[in-house]
Amino acid sequence: VAEEVLGLVTSALDSRNAKVQVAHLSRKLNLQEHLASIGRMSAGLSHELGGPLGAAALNMEVIRAQFLQMTQLLEGIASASPAELQERVAQVRLHLKAPSQFGGLDAALNDTVEAHERMKTVLHMMRGLIRRVRDVRSERVDLKRLIEDTQHVLAGELDGVEVEVIADPECALADETLVGQILLNLTTNAAHAAKLLPSPRVRLHSYRSGEFVVASVRDNGPGITSELQEKIFEPFFTTRRTEGGTGLGLAMCREYALQMGAELSLWSVPGRGSCFRLFLPRFS
């Protein structure tokens, strides 16, 4: 009996030590993952803001140089002859309206405004991504109506795309604003993906699945490889950077889903398109 008790105690101690070690390793892994995530977000944010900041700084130098040149052109204008006055006015107009590659003041100002708007967009999306929504409302959400509203709002984005809507009259227990934002982001992405191939199609679907209701957005685009699927929800990861994509849309969609206690999943096969599914608690 003593040997059995000793064996049980030893086994229990070994088990406890193993659990402590596992917990310690888990904390270290979580910390490393957290630090890696911060590093990726910091690098992405620096990249996203670096371009517009550089463009704004360059344009400010152009604006300064153009103002100096126009000041010189306008000096002594009161005593200029009509011919000289006409020539100076023509030169000022040229400086104002010249294309950006020639350092035009008007173009430089427009480029600066666009860079400012780009930075505002990135920072606004970052705030939405890192700031937990404290007042998420759980209410009855009519998915069919939200899908129809999404199709209406994105009529321009969906122009030229065959849109199929299969919306069962299902209701979810969720935050209507957040669900609407998720559907807008997913449908916009689906339209862009579908337009990469001939005969673009997008399907918006809502249906019941056990205790959940599902809102899905599917496209017939080129699909996403398994390597990219592992990164698709990471902040600042995008395959449309040259088209102005920030790589924050899907990261925000996943964050919104987590805030509502929902789940956002992806199915995709290269050559067969992609399908995002949002699983929401069913309203009963």
JSON list of N, CA, C and O in Angstrom, two decimals, residues 168-193:
[
{"chain": "A", "resi": 168, "resn": "ASP", "atom": "N", "xyz": [-32.23, 33.71, -47.33]},
{"chain": "A", "resi": 168, "resn": "ASP", "atom": "CA", "xyz": [-33.32, 33.15, -46.54]},
{"chain": "A", "resi": 168, "resn": "ASP", "atom": "C", "xyz": [-33.70, 34.14, -45.44]},
{"chain": "A", "resi": 168, "resn": "ASP", "atom": "O", "xyz": [-32.87, 34.90, -44.96]},
{"chain": "A", "resi": 169, "resn": "PRO", "atom": "N", "xyz": [-34.95, 34.15, -45.03]},
{"chain": "A", "resi": 169, "resn": "PRO", "atom": "CA", "xyz": [-35.40, 35.10, -44.00]},
{"chain": "A", "resi": 169, "resn": "PRO", "atom": "C", "xyz": [-34.92, 34.67, -42.61]},
{"chain": "A", "resi": 169, "resn": "PRO", "atom": "O", "xyz": [-35.70, 34.23, -41.77]},
{"chain": "A", "resi": 170, "resn": "GLU", "atom": "N", "xyz": [-33.62, 34.77, -42.39]},
{"chain": "A", "resi": 170, "resn": "GLU", "atom": "CA", "xyz": [-33.03, 34.38, -41.12]},
{"chain": "A", "resi": 170, "resn": "GLU", "atom": "C", "xyz": [-32.55, 35.61, -40.36]},
{"chain": "A", "resi": 170, "resn": "GLU", "atom": "O", "xyz": [-32.11, 36.60, -40.97]},
{"chain": "A", "resi": 171, "resn": "CYS", "atom": "N", "xyz": [-32.63, 35.54, -39.05]},
{"chain": "A", "resi": 171, "resn": "CYS", "atom": "CA", "xyz": [-32.21, 36.66, -38.21]},
{"chain": "A", "resi": 171, "resn": "CYS", "atom": "C", "xyz": [-31.13, 36.19, -37.24]},
{"chain": "A", "resi": 171, "resn": "CYS", "atom": "O", "xyz": [-31.19, 35.08, -36.71]},
{"chain": "A", "resi": 172, "resn": "ALA", "atom": "N", "xyz": [-30.16, 37.06, -37.01]},
{"chain": "A", "resi": 172, "resn": "ALA", "atom": "CA", "xyz": [-29.05, 36.76, -36.12]},
{"chain": "A", "resi": 172, "resn": "ALA", "atom": "C", "xyz": [-29.12, 37.63, -34.88]},
{"chain": "A", "resi": 172, "resn": "ALA", "atom": "O", "xyz": [-29.78, 38.68, -34.86]},
{"chain": "A", "resi": 173, "resn": "LEU", "atom": "N", "xyz": [-28.44, 37.18, -33.83]},
{"chain": "A", "resi": 173, "resn": "LEU", "atom": "CA", "xyz": [-28.30, 37.98, -32.61]},
{"chain": "A", "resi": 173, "resn": "LEU", "atom": "C", "xyz": [-26.90, 38.58, -32.67]},
{"chain": "A", "resi": 173, "resn": "LEU", "atom": "O", "xyz": [-25.91, 37.92, -32.39]},
{"chain": "A", "resi": 174, "resn": "ALA", "atom": "N", "xyz": [-26.84, 39.85, -33.08]},
{"chain": "A", "resi": 174, "resn": "ALA", "atom": "CA", "xyz": [-25.53, 40.46, -33.35]},
{"chain": "A", "resi": 174, "resn": "ALA", "atom": "C", "xyz": [-25.66, 41.97, -33.32]},
{"chain": "A", "resi": 174, "resn": "ALA", "atom": "O", "xyz": [-26.71, 42.53, -32.99]},
{"chain": "A", "resi": 175, "resn": "ASP", "atom": "N", "xyz": [-24.57, 42.65, -33.67]},
{"chain": "A", "resi": 175, "resn": "ASP", "atom": "CA", "xyz": [-24.54, 44.09, -33.80]},
{"chain": "A", "resi": 175, "resn": "ASP", "atom": "C", "xyz": [-24.73, 44.43, -35.28]},
{"chain": "A", "resi": 175, "resn": "ASP", "atom": "O", "xyz": [-23.89, 44.10, -36.11]},
{"chain": "A", "resi": 176, "resn": "GLU", "atom": "N", "xyz": [-25.83, 45.09, -35.61]},
{"chain": "A", "resi": 176, "resn": "GLU", "atom": "CA", "xyz": [-26.16, 45.34, -37.01]},
{"chain": "A", "resi": 176, "resn": "GLU", "atom": "C", "xyz": [-25.10, 46.17, -37.72]},
{"chain": "A", "resi": 176, "resn": "GLU", "atom": "O", "xyz": [-24.77, 45.91, -38.88]},
{"chain": "A", "resi": 177, "resn": "THR", "atom": "N", "xyz": [-24.54, 47.17, -37.04]},
{"chain": "A", "resi": 177, "resn": "THR", "atom": "CA", "xyz": [-23.53, 48.02, -37.66]},
{"chain": "A", "resi": 177, "resn": "THR", "atom": "C", "xyz": [-22.29, 47.21, -38.04]},
{"chain": "A", "resi": 177, "resn": "THR", "atom": "O", "xyz": [-21.75, 47.35, -39.15]},
{"chain": "A", "resi": 178, "resn": "LEU", "atom": "N", "xyz": [-21.82, 46.36, -37.12]},
{"chain": "A", "resi": 178, "resn": "LEU", "atom": "CA", "xyz": [-20.62, 45.58, -37.38]},
{"chain": "A", "resi": 178, "resn": "LEU", "atom": "C", "xyz": [-20.86, 44.55, -38.48]},
{"chain": "A", "resi": 178, "resn": "LEU", "atom": "O", "xyz": [-19.99, 44.34, -39.34]},
{"chain": "A", "resi": 179, "resn": "VAL", "atom": "N", "xyz": [-22.01, 43.89, -38.46]},
{"chain": "A", "resi": 179, "resn": "VAL", "atom": "CA", "xyz": [-22.33, 42.92, -39.52]},
{"chain": "A", "resi": 179, "resn": "VAL", "atom": "C", "xyz": [-22.37, 43.63, -40.86]},
{"chain": "A", "resi": 179, "resn": "VAL", "atom": "O", "xyz": [-21.86, 43.12, -41.87]},
{"chain": "A", "resi": 180, "resn": "GLY", "atom": "N", "xyz": [-22.97, 44.82, -40.89]},
{"chain": "A", "resi": 180, "resn": "GLY", "atom": "CA", "xyz": [-23.03, 45.58, -42.14]},
{"chain": "A", "resi": 180, "resn": "GLY", "atom": "C", "xyz": [-21.66, 45.93, -42.67]},
{"chain": "A", "resi": 180, "resn": "GLY", "atom": "O", "xyz": [-21.39, 45.83, -43.87]},
{"chain": "A", "resi": 181, "resn": "GLN", "atom": "N", "xyz": [-20.75, 46.34, -41.76]},
{"chain": "A", "resi": 181, "resn": "GLN", "atom": "CA", "xyz": [-19.39, 46.66, -42.19]},
{"chain": "A", "resi": 181, "resn": "GLN", "atom": "C", "xyz": [-18.66, 45.44, -42.73]},
{"chain": "A", "resi": 181, "resn": "GLN", "atom": "O", "xyz": [-17.92, 45.53, -43.72]},
{"chain": "A", "resi": 182, "resn": "ILE", "atom": "N", "xyz": [-18.87, 44.30, -42.09]},
{"chain": "A", "resi": 182, "resn": "ILE", "atom": "CA", "xyz": [-18.23, 43.07, -42.57]},
{"chain": "A", "resi": 182, "resn": "ILE", "atom": "C", "xyz": [-18.73, 42.72, -43.96]},
{"chain": "A", "resi": 182, "resn": "ILE", "atom": "O", "xyz": [-17.93, 42.40, -44.86]},
{"chain": "A", "resi": 183, "resn": "LEU", "atom": "N", "xyz": [-20.03, 42.79, -44.18]},
{"chain": "A", "resi": 183, "resn": "LEU", "atom": "CA", "xyz": [-20.59, 42.46, -45.50]},
{"chain": "A", "resi": 183, "resn": "LEU", "atom": "C", "xyz": [-20.10, 43.44, -46.57]},
{"chain": "A", "resi": 183, "resn": "LEU", "atom": "O", "xyz": [-19.81, 43.03, -47.70]},
{"chain": "A", "resi": 184, "resn": "LEU", "atom": "N", "xyz": [-19.98, 44.72, -46.23]},
{"chain": "A", "resi": 184, "resn": "LEU", "atom": "CA", "xyz": [-19.48, 45.69, -47.19]},
{"chain": "A", "resi": 184, "resn": "LEU", "atom": "C", "xyz": [-18.05, 45.37, -47.60]},
{"chain": "A", "resi": 184, "resn": "LEU", "atom": "O", "xyz": [-17.70, 45.40, -48.79]},
{"chain": "A", "resi": 185, "resn": "ASN", "atom": "N", "xyz": [-17.20, 45.07, -46.61]},
{"chain": "A", "resi": 185, "resn": "ASN", "atom": "CA", "xyz": [-15.80, 44.75, -46.90]},
{"chain": "A", "resi": 185, "resn": "ASN", "atom": "C", "xyz": [-15.67, 43.48, -47.73]},
{"chain": "A", "resi": 185, "resn": "ASN", "atom": "O", "xyz": [-14.93, 43.43, -48.73]},
{"chain": "A", "resi": 186, "resn": "LEU", "atom": "N", "xyz": [-16.39, 42.43, -47.32]},
{"chain": "A", "resi": 186, "resn": "LEU", "atom": "CA", "xyz": [-16.28, 41.15, -48.02]},
{"chain": "A", "resi": 186, "resn": "LEU", "atom": "C", "xyz": [-16.81, 41.25, -49.45]},
{"chain": "A", "resi": 186, "resn": "LEU", "atom": "O", "xyz": [-16.22, 40.68, -50.38]},
{"chain": "A", "resi": 187, "resn": "THR", "atom": "N", "xyz": [-17.91, 41.97, -49.63]},
{"chain": "A", "resi": 187, "resn": "THR", "atom": "CA", "xyz": [-18.49, 42.09, -50.97]},
{"chain": "A", "resi": 187, "resn": "THR", "atom": "C", "xyz": [-17.60, 42.93, -51.88]},
{"chain": "A", "resi": 187, "resn": "THR", "atom": "O", "xyz": [-17.44, 42.62, -53.07]},
{"chain": "A", "resi": 188, "resn": "THR", "atom": "N", "xyz": [-17.00, 43.98, -51.34]},
{"chain": "A", "resi": 188, "resn": "THR", "atom": "CA", "xyz": [-16.07, 44.80, -52.13]},
{"chain": "A", "resi": 188, "resn": "THR", "atom": "C", "xyz": [-14.88, 43.97, -52.58]},
{"chain": "A", "resi": 188, "resn": "THR", "atom": "O", "xyz": [-14.48, 44.00, -53.76]},
{"chain": "A", "resi": 189, "resn": "ASN", "atom": "N", "xyz": [-14.31, 43.20, -51.65]},
{"chain": "A", "resi": 189, "resn": "ASN", "atom": "CA", "xyz": [-13.19, 42.33, -52.01]},
{"chain": "A", "resi": 189, "resn": "ASN", "atom": "C", "xyz": [-13.60, 41.29, -53.06]},
{"chain": "A", "resi": 189, "resn": "ASN", "atom": "O", "xyz": [-12.83, 40.98, -53.99]},
{"chain": "A", "resi": 190, "resn": "ALA", "atom": "N", "xyz": [-14.79, 40.72, -52.89]},
{"chain": "A", "resi": 190, "resn": "ALA", "atom": "CA", "xyz": [-15.26, 39.71, -53.83]},
{"chain": "A", "resi": 190, "resn": "ALA", "atom": "C", "xyz": [-15.42, 40.30, -55.23]},
{"chain": "A", "resi": 190, "resn": "ALA", "atom": "O", "xyz": [-15.07, 39.66, -56.23]},
{"chain": "A", "resi": 191, "resn": "ALA", "atom": "N", "xyz": [-15.94, 41.51, -55.32]},
{"chain": "A", "resi": 191, "resn": "ALA", "atom": "CA", "xyz": [-16.11, 42.15, -56.62]},
{"chain": "A", "resi": 191, "resn": "ALA", "atom": "C", "xyz": [-14.76, 42.38, -57.30]},
{"chain": "A", "resi": 191, "resn": "ALA", "atom": "O", "xyz": [-14.60, 42.13, -58.49]},
{"chain": "A", "resi": 192, "resn": "HIS", "atom": "N", "xyz": [-13.77, 42.85, -56.52]},
{"chain": "A", "resi": 192, "resn": "HIS", "atom": "CA", "xyz": [-12.44, 43.07, -57.09]},
{"chain": "A", "resi": 192, "resn": "HIS", "atom": "C", "xyz": [-11.83, 41.76, -57.58]},
{"chain": "A", "resi": 192, "resn": "HIS", "atom": "O", "xyz": [-11.20, 41.72, -58.65]},
{"chain": "A", "resi": 193, "resn": "ALA", "atom": "N", "xyz": [-11.99, 40.69, -56.78]},
{"chain": "A", "resi": 193, "resn": "ALA", "atom": "CA", "xyz": [-11.43, 39.40, -57.18]},
{"chain": "A", "resi": 193, "resn": "ALA", "atom": "C", "xyz": [-12.12, 38.85, -58.42]},
{"chain": "A", "resi": 193, "resn": "ALA", "atom": "O", "xyz": [-11.46, 38.33, -59.34]}
]
